[in-house]
Coordinates of C-alpha atoms and ligand atoms in Angstrom, one line a residue:
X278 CA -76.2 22.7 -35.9
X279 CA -73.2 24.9 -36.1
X280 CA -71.8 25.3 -39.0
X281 CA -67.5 26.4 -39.2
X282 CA -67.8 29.4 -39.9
X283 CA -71.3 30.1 -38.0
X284 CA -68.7 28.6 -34.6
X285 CA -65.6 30.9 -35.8
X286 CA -67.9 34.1 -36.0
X287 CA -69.7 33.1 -32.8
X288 CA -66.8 31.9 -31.1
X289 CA -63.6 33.4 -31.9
X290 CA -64.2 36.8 -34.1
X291 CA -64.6 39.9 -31.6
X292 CA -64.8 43.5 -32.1
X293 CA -61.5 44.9 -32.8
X294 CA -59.7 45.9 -30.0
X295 CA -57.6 48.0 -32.2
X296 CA -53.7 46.8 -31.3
X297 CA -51.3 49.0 -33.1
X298 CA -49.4 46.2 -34.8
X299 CA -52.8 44.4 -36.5
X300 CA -53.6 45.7 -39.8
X301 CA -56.2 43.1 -40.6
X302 CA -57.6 40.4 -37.7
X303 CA -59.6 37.3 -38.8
X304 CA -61.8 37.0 -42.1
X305 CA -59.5 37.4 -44.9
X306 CA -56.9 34.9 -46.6
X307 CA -54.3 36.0 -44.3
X308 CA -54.1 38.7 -41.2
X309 CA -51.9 41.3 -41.4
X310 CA -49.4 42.5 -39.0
X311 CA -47.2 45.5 -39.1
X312 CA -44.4 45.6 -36.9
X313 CA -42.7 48.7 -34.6
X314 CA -40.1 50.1 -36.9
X315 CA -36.9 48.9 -35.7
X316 CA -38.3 46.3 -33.7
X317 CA -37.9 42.2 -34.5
X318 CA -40.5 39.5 -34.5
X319 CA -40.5 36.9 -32.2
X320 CA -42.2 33.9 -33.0
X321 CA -43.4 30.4 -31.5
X322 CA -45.8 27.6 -31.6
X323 CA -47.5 25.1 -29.2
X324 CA -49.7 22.4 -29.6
X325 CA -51.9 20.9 -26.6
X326 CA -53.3 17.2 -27.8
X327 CA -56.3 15.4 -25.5
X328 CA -55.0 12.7 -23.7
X329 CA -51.3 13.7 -24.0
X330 CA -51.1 17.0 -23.0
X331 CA -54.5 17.3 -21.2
X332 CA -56.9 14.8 -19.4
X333 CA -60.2 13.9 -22.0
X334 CA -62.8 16.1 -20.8
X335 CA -60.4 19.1 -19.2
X336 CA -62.8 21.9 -18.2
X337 CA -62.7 24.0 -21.4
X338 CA -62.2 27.4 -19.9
X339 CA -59.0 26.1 -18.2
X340 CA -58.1 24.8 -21.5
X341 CA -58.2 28.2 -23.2
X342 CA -56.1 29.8 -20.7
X343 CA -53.7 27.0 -20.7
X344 CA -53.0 26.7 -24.6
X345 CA -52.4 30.3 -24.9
X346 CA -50.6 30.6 -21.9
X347 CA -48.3 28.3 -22.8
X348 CA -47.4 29.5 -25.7
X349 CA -47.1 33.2 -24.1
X350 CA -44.6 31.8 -22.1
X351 CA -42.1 31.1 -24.7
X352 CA -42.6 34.7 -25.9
X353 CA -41.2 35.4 -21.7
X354 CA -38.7 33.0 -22.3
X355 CA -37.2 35.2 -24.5
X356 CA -37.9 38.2 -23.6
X357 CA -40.7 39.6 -25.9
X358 CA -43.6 41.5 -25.9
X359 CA -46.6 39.9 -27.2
X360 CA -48.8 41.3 -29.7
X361 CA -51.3 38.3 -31.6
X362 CA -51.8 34.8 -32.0
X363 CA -53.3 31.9 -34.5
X364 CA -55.3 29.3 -33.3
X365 CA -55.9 26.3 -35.4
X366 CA -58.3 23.8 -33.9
X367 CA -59.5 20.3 -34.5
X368 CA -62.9 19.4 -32.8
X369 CA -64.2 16.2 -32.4
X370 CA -67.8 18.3 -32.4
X371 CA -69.0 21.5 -32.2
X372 CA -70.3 22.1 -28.6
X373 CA -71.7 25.0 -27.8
X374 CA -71.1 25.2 -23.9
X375 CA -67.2 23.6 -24.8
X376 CA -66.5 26.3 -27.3
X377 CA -68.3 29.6 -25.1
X378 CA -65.7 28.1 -21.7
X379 CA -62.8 27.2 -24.1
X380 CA -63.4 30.9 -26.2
X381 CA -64.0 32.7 -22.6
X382 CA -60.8 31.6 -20.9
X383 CA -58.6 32.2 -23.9
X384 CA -59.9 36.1 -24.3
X385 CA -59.5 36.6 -20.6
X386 CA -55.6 35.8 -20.8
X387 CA -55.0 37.0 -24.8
X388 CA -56.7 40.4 -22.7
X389 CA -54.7 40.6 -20.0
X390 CA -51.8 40.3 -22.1
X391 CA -52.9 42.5 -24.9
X392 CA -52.4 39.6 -27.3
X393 CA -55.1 39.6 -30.2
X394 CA -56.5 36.4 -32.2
X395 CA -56.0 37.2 -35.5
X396 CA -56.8 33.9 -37.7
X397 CA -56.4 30.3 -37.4
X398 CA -58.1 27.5 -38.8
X399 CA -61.0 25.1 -37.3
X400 CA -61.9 21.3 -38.5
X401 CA -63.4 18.4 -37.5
X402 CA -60.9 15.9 -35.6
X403 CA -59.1 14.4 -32.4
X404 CA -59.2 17.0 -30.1
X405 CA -56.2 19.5 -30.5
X406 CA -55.4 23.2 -30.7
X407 CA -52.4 24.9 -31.6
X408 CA -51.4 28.1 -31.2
X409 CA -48.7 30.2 -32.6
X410 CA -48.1 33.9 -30.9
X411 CA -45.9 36.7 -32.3
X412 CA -44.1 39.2 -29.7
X413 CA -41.5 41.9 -30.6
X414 CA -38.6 42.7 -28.8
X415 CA -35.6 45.4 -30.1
X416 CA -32.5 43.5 -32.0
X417 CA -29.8 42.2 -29.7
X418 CA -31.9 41.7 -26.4
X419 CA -33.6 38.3 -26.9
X420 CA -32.8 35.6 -24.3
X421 CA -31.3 33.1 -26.5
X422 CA -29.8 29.3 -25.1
X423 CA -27.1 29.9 -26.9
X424 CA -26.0 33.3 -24.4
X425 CA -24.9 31.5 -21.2
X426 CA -21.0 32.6 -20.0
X427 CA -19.4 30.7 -17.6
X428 CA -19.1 32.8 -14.4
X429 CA -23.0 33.2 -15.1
X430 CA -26.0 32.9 -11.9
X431 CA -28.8 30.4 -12.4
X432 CA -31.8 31.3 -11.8
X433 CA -35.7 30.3 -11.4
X434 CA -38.5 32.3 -11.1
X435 CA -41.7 31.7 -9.4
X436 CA -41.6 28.0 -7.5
X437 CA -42.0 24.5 -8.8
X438 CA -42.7 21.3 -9.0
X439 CA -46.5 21.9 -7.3
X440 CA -48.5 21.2 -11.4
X441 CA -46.3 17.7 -11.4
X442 CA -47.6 17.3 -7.9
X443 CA -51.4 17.5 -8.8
X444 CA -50.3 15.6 -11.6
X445 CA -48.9 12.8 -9.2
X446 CA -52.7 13.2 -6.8
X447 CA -54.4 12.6 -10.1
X448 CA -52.4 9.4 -11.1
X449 CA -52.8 8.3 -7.5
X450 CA -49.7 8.4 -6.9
X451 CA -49.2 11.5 -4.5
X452 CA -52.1 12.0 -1.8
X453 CA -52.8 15.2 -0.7
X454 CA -55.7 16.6 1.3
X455 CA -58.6 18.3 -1.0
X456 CA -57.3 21.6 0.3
X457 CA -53.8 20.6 -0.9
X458 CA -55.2 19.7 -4.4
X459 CA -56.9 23.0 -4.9
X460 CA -53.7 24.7 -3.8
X461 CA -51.7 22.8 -6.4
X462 CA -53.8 21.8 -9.0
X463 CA -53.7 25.6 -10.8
X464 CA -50.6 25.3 -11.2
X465 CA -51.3 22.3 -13.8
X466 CA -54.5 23.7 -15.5
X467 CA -53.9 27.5 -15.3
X468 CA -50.3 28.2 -15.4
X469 CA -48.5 32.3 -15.4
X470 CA -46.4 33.0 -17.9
X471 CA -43.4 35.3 -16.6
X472 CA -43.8 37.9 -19.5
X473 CA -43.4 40.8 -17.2
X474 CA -40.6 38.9 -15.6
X475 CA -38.8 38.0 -19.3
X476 CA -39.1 41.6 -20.6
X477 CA -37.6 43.8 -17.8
X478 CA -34.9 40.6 -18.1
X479 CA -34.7 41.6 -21.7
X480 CA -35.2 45.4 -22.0
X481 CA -32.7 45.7 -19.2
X482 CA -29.8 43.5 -20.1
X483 CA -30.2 42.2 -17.1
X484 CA -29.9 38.3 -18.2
X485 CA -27.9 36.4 -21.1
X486 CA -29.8 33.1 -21.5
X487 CA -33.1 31.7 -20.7
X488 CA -36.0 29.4 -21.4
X489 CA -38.9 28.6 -20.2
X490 CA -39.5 24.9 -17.8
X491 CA -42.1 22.9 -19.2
X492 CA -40.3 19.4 -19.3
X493 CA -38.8 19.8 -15.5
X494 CA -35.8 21.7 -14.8
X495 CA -33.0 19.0 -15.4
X496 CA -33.6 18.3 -19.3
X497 CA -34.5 22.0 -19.8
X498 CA -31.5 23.7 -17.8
X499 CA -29.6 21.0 -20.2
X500 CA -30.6 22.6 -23.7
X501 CA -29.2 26.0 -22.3
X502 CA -25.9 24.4 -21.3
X503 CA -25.6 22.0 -24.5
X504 CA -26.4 25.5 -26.8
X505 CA -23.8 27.4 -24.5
X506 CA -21.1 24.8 -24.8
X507 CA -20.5 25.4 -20.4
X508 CA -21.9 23.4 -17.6
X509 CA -23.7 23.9 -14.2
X510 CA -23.3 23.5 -10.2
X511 CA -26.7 23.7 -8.7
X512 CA -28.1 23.6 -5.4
X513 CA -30.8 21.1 -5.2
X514 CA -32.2 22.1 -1.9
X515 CA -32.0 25.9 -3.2
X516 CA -34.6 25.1 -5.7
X517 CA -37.8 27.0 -4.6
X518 CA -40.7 24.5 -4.0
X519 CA -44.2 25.3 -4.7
X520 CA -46.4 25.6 -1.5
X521 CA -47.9 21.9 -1.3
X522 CA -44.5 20.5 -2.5
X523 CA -42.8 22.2 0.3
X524 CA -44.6 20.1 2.7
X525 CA -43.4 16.8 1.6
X526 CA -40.7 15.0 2.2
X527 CA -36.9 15.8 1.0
X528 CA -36.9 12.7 -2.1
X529 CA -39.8 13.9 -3.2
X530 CA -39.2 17.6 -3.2
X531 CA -36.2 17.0 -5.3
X532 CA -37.8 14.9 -7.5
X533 CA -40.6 17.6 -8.5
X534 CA -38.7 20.2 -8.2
X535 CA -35.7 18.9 -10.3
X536 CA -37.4 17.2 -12.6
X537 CA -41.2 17.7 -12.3
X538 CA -42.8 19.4 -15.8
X539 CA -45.5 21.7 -17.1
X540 CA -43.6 24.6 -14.1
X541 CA -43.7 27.2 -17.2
X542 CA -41.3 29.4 -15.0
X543 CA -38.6 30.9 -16.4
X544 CA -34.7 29.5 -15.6
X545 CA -31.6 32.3 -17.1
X546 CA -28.4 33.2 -16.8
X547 CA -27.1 36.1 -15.8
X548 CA -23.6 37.6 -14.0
X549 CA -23.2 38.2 -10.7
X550 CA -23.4 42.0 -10.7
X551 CA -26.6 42.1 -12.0
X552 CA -28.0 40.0 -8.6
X553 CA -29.7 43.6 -7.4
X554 CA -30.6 44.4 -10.1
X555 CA -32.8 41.1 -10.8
X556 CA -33.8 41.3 -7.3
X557 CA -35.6 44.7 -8.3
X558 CA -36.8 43.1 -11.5
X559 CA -38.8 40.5 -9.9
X560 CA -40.3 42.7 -7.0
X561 CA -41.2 45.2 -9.5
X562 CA -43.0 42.4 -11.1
X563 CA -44.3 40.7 -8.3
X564 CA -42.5 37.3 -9.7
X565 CA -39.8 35.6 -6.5
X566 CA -36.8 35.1 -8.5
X567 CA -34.2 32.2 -6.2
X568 CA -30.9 31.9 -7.7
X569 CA -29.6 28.2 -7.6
X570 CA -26.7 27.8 -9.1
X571 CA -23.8 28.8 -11.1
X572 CA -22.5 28.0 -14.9
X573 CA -19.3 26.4 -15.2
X574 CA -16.9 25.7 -17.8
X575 CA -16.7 21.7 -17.2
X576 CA -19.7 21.2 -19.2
X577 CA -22.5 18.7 -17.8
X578 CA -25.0 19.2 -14.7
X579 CA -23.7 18.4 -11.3
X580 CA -25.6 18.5 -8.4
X581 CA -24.9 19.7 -4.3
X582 CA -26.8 19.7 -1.3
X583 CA -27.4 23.1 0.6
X584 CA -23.9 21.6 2.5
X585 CA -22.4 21.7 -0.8
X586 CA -22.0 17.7 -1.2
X587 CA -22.4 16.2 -4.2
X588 CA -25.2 14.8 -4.8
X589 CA -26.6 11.6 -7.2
X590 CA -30.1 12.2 -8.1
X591 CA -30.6 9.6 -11.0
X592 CA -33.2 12.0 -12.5
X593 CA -34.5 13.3 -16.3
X594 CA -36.6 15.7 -17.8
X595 CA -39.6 14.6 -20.1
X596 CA -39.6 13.5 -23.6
X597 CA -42.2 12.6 -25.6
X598 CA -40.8 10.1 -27.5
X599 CA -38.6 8.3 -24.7
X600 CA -40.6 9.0 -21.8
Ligands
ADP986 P1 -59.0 29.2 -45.4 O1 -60.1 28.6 -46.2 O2 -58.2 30.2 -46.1 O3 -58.3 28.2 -44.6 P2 -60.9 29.6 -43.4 O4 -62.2 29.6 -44.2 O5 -60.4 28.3 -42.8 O6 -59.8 30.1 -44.4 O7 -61.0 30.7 -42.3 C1 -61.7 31.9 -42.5 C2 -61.1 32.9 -41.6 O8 -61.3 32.6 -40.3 C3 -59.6 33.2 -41.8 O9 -59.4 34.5 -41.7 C4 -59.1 32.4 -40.7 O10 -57.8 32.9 -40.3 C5 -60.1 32.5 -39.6 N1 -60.2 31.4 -38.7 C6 -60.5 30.1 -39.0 N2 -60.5 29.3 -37.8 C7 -60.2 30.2 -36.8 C8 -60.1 30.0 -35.4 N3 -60.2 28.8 -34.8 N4 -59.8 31.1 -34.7 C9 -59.6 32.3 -35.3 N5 -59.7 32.5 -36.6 C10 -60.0 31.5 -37.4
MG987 MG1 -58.9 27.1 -43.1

């Protein structure tokens, strides 16, 4: 039987890999972190609850990569570096082979981002894990909602629409070939976050708003134009479909790609002369970066087709409580 703090010391305490900003990781009261001089924190949470936010019985190693990735991409969203994490976690048991796939795909993306686990708590409960990560960034150049200025590109990175696809295969409500599924379905269980992407955004003025699309474009694209008091024009056939989506039909291509969820790419704001510049950004990144769209001073979301029509798509973003 494992005991709590036999599973945190097996599980989640490693050898430190000595990050500049963590005075003290995991086995005290509290960790300490000391920030860059000059430098701000940023700071977020995310929770992942079985059955809402994953299938029961999601393979545990794509679970760890998903709950800090996540997470990581808020911290892109605005534009920050990341530098540690908390993990608090309620079990229903203590399974050895769950907690060695769930640990092992966490501390392959905390590695690759050179985020460290530096506390959290563990009990006994309904499946659930919750994260919070800390970034820095230098005053003045977070992304904020608030930023957009009419006048402003819209813009997505990456593509979307393909995790809501292999969503819509699992629900039975899509069918795609098994090679279309194993195309698609990564973008569900293993999502990128864009933190290169969000920092060269950042670090080079290059954008004034942004967030990250986890509830499908249209609700999302909506918080950045409610905090910015402005409006938008977009392009619905500009919106860059995943791979598999781009081989369906036109409805349902919208539909995904408009309002799909759990994309984590990034949508910002930023004027016109910086289009080059961006351009750069994302090939120096290797992120695609499509702009779609343009802010507006009439505030709501309107919709064209590539013909510049208007167009009625009758769609929403997810909520949790309405949905
Ligand atoms: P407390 O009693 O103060 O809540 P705990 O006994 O729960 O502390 O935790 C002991 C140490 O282990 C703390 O440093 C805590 O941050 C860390 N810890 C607990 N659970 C986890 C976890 N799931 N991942 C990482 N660290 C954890
Ligand atoms: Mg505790």
């Amino acid at each position: 039987m494992l005991s709590e703090f036999d599973l945190i010391k097996q599980y989640f305490q490693r050898p430190r890999p000595g990050h500049a900003s963590t005075v003290l990781g995991i086995g005290d009261d509290c960790a300490l972190l000391q920030p860059t001089p000059g430098r701000q924190m940023a700071i977020s949470s995310d929770m992942l609850v079985e059955g809402r936010h994953f299938f029961a019985g999601a393979d545990a190693r794509m679970l760890g990569h998903k709950s800090l990735a996540v997470n990581l991409s808020d911290l892109a969203a605005m534009g920050a570096r990341p530098t540690a994490f908390t993990l608090a976690l309620a079990l229903p048991e203590a399974k050895r082979d769950w907690l060695a796939g769930f640990s092992a795909g966490l501390f392959a993306i905390a590695d690759a981002f050179g985020c460290e686990l530096i506390g959290g708590d563990t009990t006994k409960g309904p499946l659930t894990i919750c994260i919070t990560v800390f970034g820095e960034l230098s005053p003045g150049q977070a992304l904020r909602r608030a930023a957009a200025q009419v006048g402003d590109e819209v813009w997505i990175s990456g593509t979307l629409g393909d995790a809501r696809l292999a969503l819509g295969a699992y629900w039975h409500e899509q069918t795609l070939t098994p090679e279309q599924l194993a195309l698609a379905a990564p973008r569900m269980h293993m999502p990128t976050p864009r933190v290169a992407l969000g920092r060269l955004l950042a670090e080079g003025g290059l954008a004034h708003a942004a967030l990250d699309i986890s509830d499908g474009l249209i609700g999302d694209l909506g918080h950045i134009l409610a905090a910015s008091n402005v409006g938008a024009t977009l392009d619905a056939d500009a919106l860059p479909a995943g791979p598999v989506l781009a081989t369906q039909d036109q409805a349902l291509r919208r539909r995904f790609t408009v309002a799909g969820g759990d994309d984590y790419e990034l949508c910002f704001t930023a004027p016109p002369h910086q289009r080059q510049a961006i351009l750069q950004a994302g090939l120096a990144c290797a992120t695609p970066v499509t702009r779609v769209g343009t802010i507006d001073a009439l505030p709501g979301l309107r919709w064209v087709d590539s013909a510049g029509r208007a167009l009625d798509l009758g769609l929403r973003g997810w909520d949790h409580f309405t949905s």
